[in-house]
Coordinates of C-alpha atoms in Angstrom, one line a residue:
M452 CA 136.2 156.5 137.2
N453 CA 133.2 157.2 136.4
I454 CA 131.2 154.7 133.8
C455 CA 127.8 154.2 133.0
F456 CA 126.2 150.9 131.0
L457 CA 123.8 151.5 129.4
M458 CA 121.9 148.3 128.3
Y459 CA 118.8 146.3 129.4
P460 CA 117.5 147.0 133.3
W461 CA 119.0 144.8 136.8
E462 CA 116.4 142.8 136.8
E463 CA 116.9 141.1 133.1
I464 CA 120.2 140.1 134.1
D465 CA 121.1 136.4 135.0
P466 CA 123.2 136.7 137.4
E467 CA 124.7 133.9 136.7
N468 CA 125.4 134.0 132.8
D469 CA 125.9 138.0 132.3
T470 CA 128.6 139.0 130.9
S471 CA 127.5 142.9 132.0
L472 CA 127.0 141.6 135.4
A473 CA 131.0 140.5 135.0
L474 CA 132.4 143.7 134.0
I475 CA 130.7 145.7 135.9
H476 CA 131.6 143.7 138.9
E477 CA 134.7 144.2 138.3
C478 CA 134.3 148.5 137.9
V479 CA 133.0 148.1 141.6
K480 CA 136.2 145.9 143.1
R481 CA 138.1 148.7 141.6
G482 CA 136.2 151.4 143.6
H483 CA 135.0 152.4 140.6
G484 CA 131.3 154.7 140.8
V485 CA 128.9 152.7 138.1
A486 CA 125.7 153.1 136.9
L487 CA 123.2 152.1 134.3
C488 CA 120.5 153.0 132.5
S489 CA 118.6 151.3 129.2
P490 CA 117.8 153.2 126.6
A491 CA 114.4 154.6 126.9
N492 CA 115.7 155.9 129.7
L493 CA 117.9 159.0 127.7
T494 CA 116.8 162.1 128.4
I495 CA 117.1 165.8 128.1
R496 CA 117.8 168.4 130.4
N497 CA 117.9 172.1 129.9
S498 CA 119.3 171.0 126.6
V499 CA 122.2 168.5 128.5
T500 CA 121.1 165.0 127.7
N501 CA 120.7 163.1 130.4
A502 CA 119.4 159.7 131.9
F503 CA 117.4 158.2 135.0
C504 CA 119.7 156.2 136.4
T505 CA 119.8 152.7 138.8
V506 CA 123.4 153.8 140.9
V507 CA 125.6 150.3 142.0
D508 CA 126.8 152.3 145.8
K509 CA 130.1 151.2 146.3
M510 CA 130.9 148.5 149.0
E511 CA 133.8 148.2 151.5
K512 CA 133.7 144.5 150.4
V513 CA 132.4 143.1 147.3
S514 CA 131.9 139.4 146.8
S515 CA 134.1 137.4 144.4
N516 CA 130.8 135.4 143.6
L517 CA 128.0 137.5 140.8
K518 CA 125.8 135.8 141.9
T519 CA 126.2 136.7 145.8
F520 CA 127.3 140.5 144.8
Y521 CA 124.1 140.9 143.0
K522 CA 122.1 140.3 145.8
Q523 CA 123.9 142.7 147.8
A524 CA 123.9 144.8 145.2
N525 CA 122.7 148.1 146.7
L526 CA 121.0 150.8 144.5
R527 CA 119.6 154.1 144.4
E528 CA 118.1 156.5 141.2
E529 CA 119.2 159.2 140.6
M530 CA 118.7 161.4 136.8
L531 CA 122.8 162.1 136.1
P532 CA 124.2 163.8 133.0
L533 CA 126.4 161.2 130.4
A534 CA 128.9 164.2 129.5
G535 CA 129.5 164.1 133.9
F536 CA 130.9 159.9 132.8
D537 CA 134.4 158.9 132.0
V538 CA 133.0 156.3 130.3
I539 CA 129.4 155.4 128.5
F540 CA 129.7 151.5 127.8
M541 CA 127.2 150.1 125.5
R542 CA 125.2 146.9 125.9
A543 CA 121.8 147.2 124.8
N544 CA 120.7 144.2 123.3
P545 CA 120.1 144.4 119.6
P546 CA 118.2 145.3 117.7
L547 CA 120.3 148.4 117.9
D548 CA 117.5 151.7 118.5
P549 CA 118.9 154.5 116.1
L550 CA 117.3 157.3 118.2
M551 CA 119.9 156.1 121.0
L552 CA 123.2 156.9 119.4
N553 CA 121.3 160.4 118.7
F554 CA 120.7 161.4 121.7
L555 CA 125.5 159.6 122.9
D556 CA 125.9 162.1 119.8
S557 CA 125.8 165.1 122.0
V558 CA 128.2 163.0 124.1
K559 CA 130.3 161.3 122.1
D560 CA 133.4 164.1 122.1
D561 CA 133.7 164.4 126.3
V562 CA 133.0 160.7 126.8
F563 CA 134.8 157.9 125.8
I564 CA 131.7 155.6 124.7
V565 CA 132.2 151.7 123.5
N566 CA 132.0 150.2 121.0
S567 CA 131.9 153.8 118.5
L568 CA 129.0 155.6 118.0
Q569 CA 130.0 155.2 114.5
G570 CA 131.2 152.1 114.3
L571 CA 127.5 150.7 115.7
R572 CA 126.0 152.4 113.1
E573 CA 128.4 150.8 110.5
A574 CA 128.4 147.0 111.9
N575 CA 124.8 147.1 113.6
N576 CA 123.6 144.2 110.7
K577 CA 125.4 141.8 108.9
L578 CA 125.9 143.4 106.0
Y579 CA 129.6 144.6 108.0
T580 CA 130.3 141.2 108.5
A581 CA 129.1 140.5 103.9
A582 CA 131.7 143.6 103.3
F583 CA 134.8 141.7 104.8
G584 CA 134.3 139.3 101.5
D585 CA 135.6 140.7 98.5
S586 CA 136.9 138.4 95.4
H587 CA 140.9 138.3 96.5
S588 CA 139.7 137.0 100.1
N589 CA 138.1 133.2 101.4
I590 CA 137.2 135.0 105.0
I591 CA 133.4 134.1 104.9
P592 CA 131.8 132.1 103.2
V593 CA 129.5 132.8 100.1
T594 CA 126.7 135.3 100.4
H595 CA 124.2 136.6 99.4
V596 CA 122.0 139.7 100.7
S597 CA 118.5 140.7 98.9
K598 CA 114.9 141.0 98.9
N599 CA 114.7 139.8 95.8
K600 CA 112.2 136.6 95.7
N601 CA 113.2 135.6 92.5
Y602 CA 117.1 136.0 92.1
L603 CA 117.2 134.2 95.8
V604 CA 115.9 131.0 93.9
R605 CA 117.8 131.3 91.3
Q606 CA 120.9 131.2 93.9
I607 CA 120.0 128.3 95.7
K608 CA 119.4 126.6 92.8
E609 CA 122.2 127.0 91.2
S610 CA 124.5 126.8 94.2
A611 CA 127.0 123.7 94.1
A612 CA 126.1 123.0 97.6
D613 CA 122.9 120.5 98.5
K614 CA 122.4 123.0 101.6
M615 CA 122.5 126.7 102.7
I616 CA 122.1 129.2 106.2
L617 CA 118.7 131.5 105.4
K618 CA 118.7 134.4 108.3
P619 CA 117.2 138.0 108.3
L620 CA 119.4 141.0 108.3
N621 CA 118.8 142.1 111.2
G622 CA 118.4 139.5 113.8
F623 CA 120.5 138.4 116.6
G624 CA 120.6 134.9 119.1
G625 CA 120.3 132.6 116.8
S626 CA 116.6 133.9 116.3
G627 CA 115.3 133.2 112.7
V628 CA 118.8 131.2 111.0
I629 CA 117.5 128.4 109.4
L630 CA 118.7 125.7 107.6
I631 CA 117.8 125.2 104.3
E632 CA 117.9 122.3 101.4
K633 CA 117.3 121.8 98.1
S634 CA 115.2 118.1 98.8
A635 CA 113.2 120.7 100.1
M636 CA 112.8 123.4 97.1
S637 CA 108.7 122.8 97.1
N638 CA 109.0 125.0 100.5
I639 CA 111.6 127.5 100.1
K640 CA 109.4 130.7 98.3
S641 CA 106.8 130.1 101.3
L642 CA 109.4 130.5 103.5
L643 CA 111.1 133.7 101.1
D644 CA 107.5 134.6 101.5
F645 CA 107.7 134.8 105.1
Y646 CA 110.8 136.2 105.4
V647 CA 110.5 138.7 103.1
T648 CA 107.4 140.3 102.7
N649 CA 105.7 142.0 105.5
S650 CA 101.7 142.1 105.7
D651 CA 102.3 145.6 105.1
G652 CA 103.6 145.4 101.8
T653 CA 107.0 146.3 102.6
S654 CA 110.0 144.1 102.3
N655 CA 113.3 142.5 104.5
Y656 CA 116.4 141.9 102.9
V657 CA 117.2 138.6 103.9
I658 CA 121.1 137.0 103.8
L659 CA 121.3 133.6 102.3
Q660 CA 125.2 131.9 103.3
E661 CA 126.6 128.2 102.1
Y662 CA 126.1 125.8 104.4
I663 CA 129.9 125.0 105.8
E664 CA 130.5 121.7 106.4
G665 CA 131.2 121.3 110.4
A666 CA 128.7 123.6 111.4
D667 CA 126.4 120.5 112.8
Q668 CA 129.2 120.4 115.0
G669 CA 128.8 123.9 116.4
D670 CA 130.6 127.2 116.0
V671 CA 133.3 129.1 117.7
R672 CA 132.7 132.5 119.5
I673 CA 136.3 134.7 119.8
L674 CA 135.9 137.7 121.6
L675 CA 138.7 140.4 120.1
L676 CA 139.7 143.8 122.8
N677 CA 141.4 146.2 120.8
G678 CA 141.1 144.2 118.0
E679 CA 143.2 141.1 119.8
P680 CA 141.7 138.4 120.6
I681 CA 141.6 138.2 124.6
G682 CA 139.3 134.7 124.6
A683 CA 136.8 131.5 123.2
M684 CA 134.8 129.3 123.7
K685 CA 133.4 126.4 121.2
R686 CA 129.8 126.4 121.1
V687 CA 127.9 123.0 120.7
P688 CA 124.3 122.5 119.3
G689 CA 121.6 121.6 121.4
N690 CA 119.8 118.4 120.9
D691 CA 117.9 118.9 117.3
D692 CA 118.5 122.6 116.8
H693 CA 121.6 123.2 114.2
R694 CA 121.7 126.4 115.9
S695 CA 124.4 126.7 118.3
N696 CA 124.1 129.9 120.8
V697 CA 123.3 129.3 124.5
S698 CA 121.0 130.8 124.1
A699 CA 119.2 128.7 122.0
G700 CA 120.0 125.5 123.3
G701 CA 123.9 125.1 122.9
S702 CA 126.3 124.6 125.1
V703 CA 129.9 125.7 125.6
A704 CA 133.4 123.6 125.7
K705 CA 137.2 125.1 125.5
H706 CA 138.8 125.6 122.9
S707 CA 142.6 126.8 121.3
L708 CA 142.8 129.2 118.4
S709 CA 144.4 127.4 115.1
K710 CA 146.4 129.4 112.9
Q711 CA 143.5 129.8 110.8
E712 CA 141.5 131.7 113.3
K713 CA 144.2 133.5 113.8
A714 CA 144.9 134.5 111.0
L715 CA 141.3 135.4 110.8
C716 CA 141.7 137.9 113.6
K717 CA 144.5 139.4 112.2
Q718 CA 143.6 140.0 109.3
I719 CA 140.0 141.6 110.5
G720 CA 141.2 143.1 114.0
P721 CA 142.6 146.8 112.6
K722 CA 139.4 147.5 110.0
L723 CA 137.5 146.8 113.5
V724 CA 139.9 149.3 115.9
K725 CA 139.8 151.9 112.9
D726 CA 135.6 151.5 113.4
G727 CA 136.2 152.1 116.9
L728 CA 134.9 148.6 117.5
Y729 CA 137.2 148.1 120.6
F730 CA 135.1 145.4 122.0
V731 CA 133.4 142.1 119.9
G732 CA 132.2 139.3 119.9
I733 CA 132.9 137.2 116.3
D734 CA 131.1 133.1 115.0
V735 CA 133.6 131.5 113.4
I736 CA 132.8 128.1 111.6
G737 CA 135.8 126.2 109.4
G738 CA 137.7 129.1 109.8
K739 CA 134.9 131.2 108.3
L740 CA 133.5 134.3 109.5
V741 CA 129.5 134.3 109.9
E742 CA 129.6 137.0 112.2
V743 CA 130.5 139.9 114.3
N744 CA 128.7 141.0 117.8
V745 CA 129.4 144.6 118.6
M746 CA 126.8 145.8 120.5
S747 CA 125.9 143.3 123.5
P748 CA 128.6 140.4 122.6
G749 CA 128.8 138.0 125.5
G750 CA 130.3 134.9 126.4
I751 CA 133.3 135.2 129.2
T752 CA 131.6 134.2 132.0
Y753 CA 131.2 131.2 129.8
M754 CA 135.1 131.4 129.9
N755 CA 136.2 132.4 132.7
K756 CA 134.7 129.0 134.2
V757 CA 135.8 126.6 131.1
Y758 CA 139.6 128.6 130.8
K759 CA 139.2 129.6 135.3
T760 CA 140.2 133.1 134.1
K761 CA 138.9 136.6 133.9
I762 CA 138.7 138.2 131.0
Q763 CA 136.7 141.4 132.2
C764 CA 139.8 142.0 134.0
K765 CA 141.4 142.3 130.6
V766 CA 137.9 145.1 129.6
I767 CA 138.1 146.4 132.4
D768 CA 142.0 147.3 132.3
F769 CA 142.0 148.3 128.5
I770 CA 139.1 150.7 129.5
E771 CA 141.0 152.6 132.3
S772 CA 144.5 153.0 129.9
K773 CA 142.0 154.7 126.9
V774 CA 140.1 156.6 130.3
L775 CA 143.8 157.3 131.2
D776 CA 144.8 158.3 127.7
K777 CA 142.5 161.3 126.7
L778 CA 142.7 162.7 130.4
E779 CA 146.9 163.2 130.6
A780 CA 145.5 165.0 126.7
F781 CA 144.1 167.0 127.8
N782 CA 145.8 168.2 130.8
R783 CA 148.6 169.2 128.5
R784 CA 146.5 170.6 126.3
S785 CA 145.7 172.5 129.0
R786 CA 148.6 173.6 129.9
L787 CA 150.1 174.2 127.1
R788 CA 146.6 176.9 126.6
N789 CA 148.2 178.1 129.6
E790 CA 151.2 179.4 127.9
V791 CA 149.9 180.6 125.6
Q792 CA 147.8 182.7 127.2
N793 CA 150.2 183.9 130.3
A794 CA 152.7 184.6 127.0

């Protein structure tokens, strides 16, 4: 199997905690061909979509230690056609680059892409999470999405809660997430001016969400593969910060899924698979869904450490099975075409 990881550059990898590196390491261990490229390295040559790739040479002996593997890996640069790969694994950091998807549209029928382009288009911002909620569901916190500042102020005033969460629609990694309180209403309008209105006169959508009690104790990151949970961890906020993202200073601890969390996964799993979102990270607080991460979900290395497991093995097992299914379907079509041709 040949797999291309469409991600950030090799030199930006955190060799101790990087989920992408754990996946690459597992592929190299299994003898698969591995290449990396960033969205900026996509190109078209003679009407064929290519990429300037960093190729990881195959190794006779692969260290089991991620940091050692990272240091020992021998890399070379090649321009390669994307349709020649069996898999493209999307691991680029958000925000989503729409032009990147336009490049990949030309190869989506030839290559198994994780996650699917249509799924990424639909789910790359927080509106996808908001769409899970309806009048018959208690799956997400009460949520408002708007760029109308008067409407947002009114929702804050009318809320039964004293606290709410405000965040940009296209934020990631906990950036821009703030806790607002009714006791500080005099600051709300200036905050909304900052979040909604740009200096050029354009405006941004923001999300206003009810504060879930217990959020100050952290959230739960759950990794789902093909709609099923394969790992989870508790993320605890750092000192003087309400955000529990590890990138924002949070720490991790073991976590066993509650009955409510298992039911949540069972409820949203089929839609994720239907949308081609095979490898997803969701963030849950108090049994409610607050984030769906589809571009570069992380957490594998942290979960591996606290549980003494290797979650990346399950991910690569799944990808191998999808490639095999695709190959068998192609061979079957070829065989049947030959029967018709020779009739």
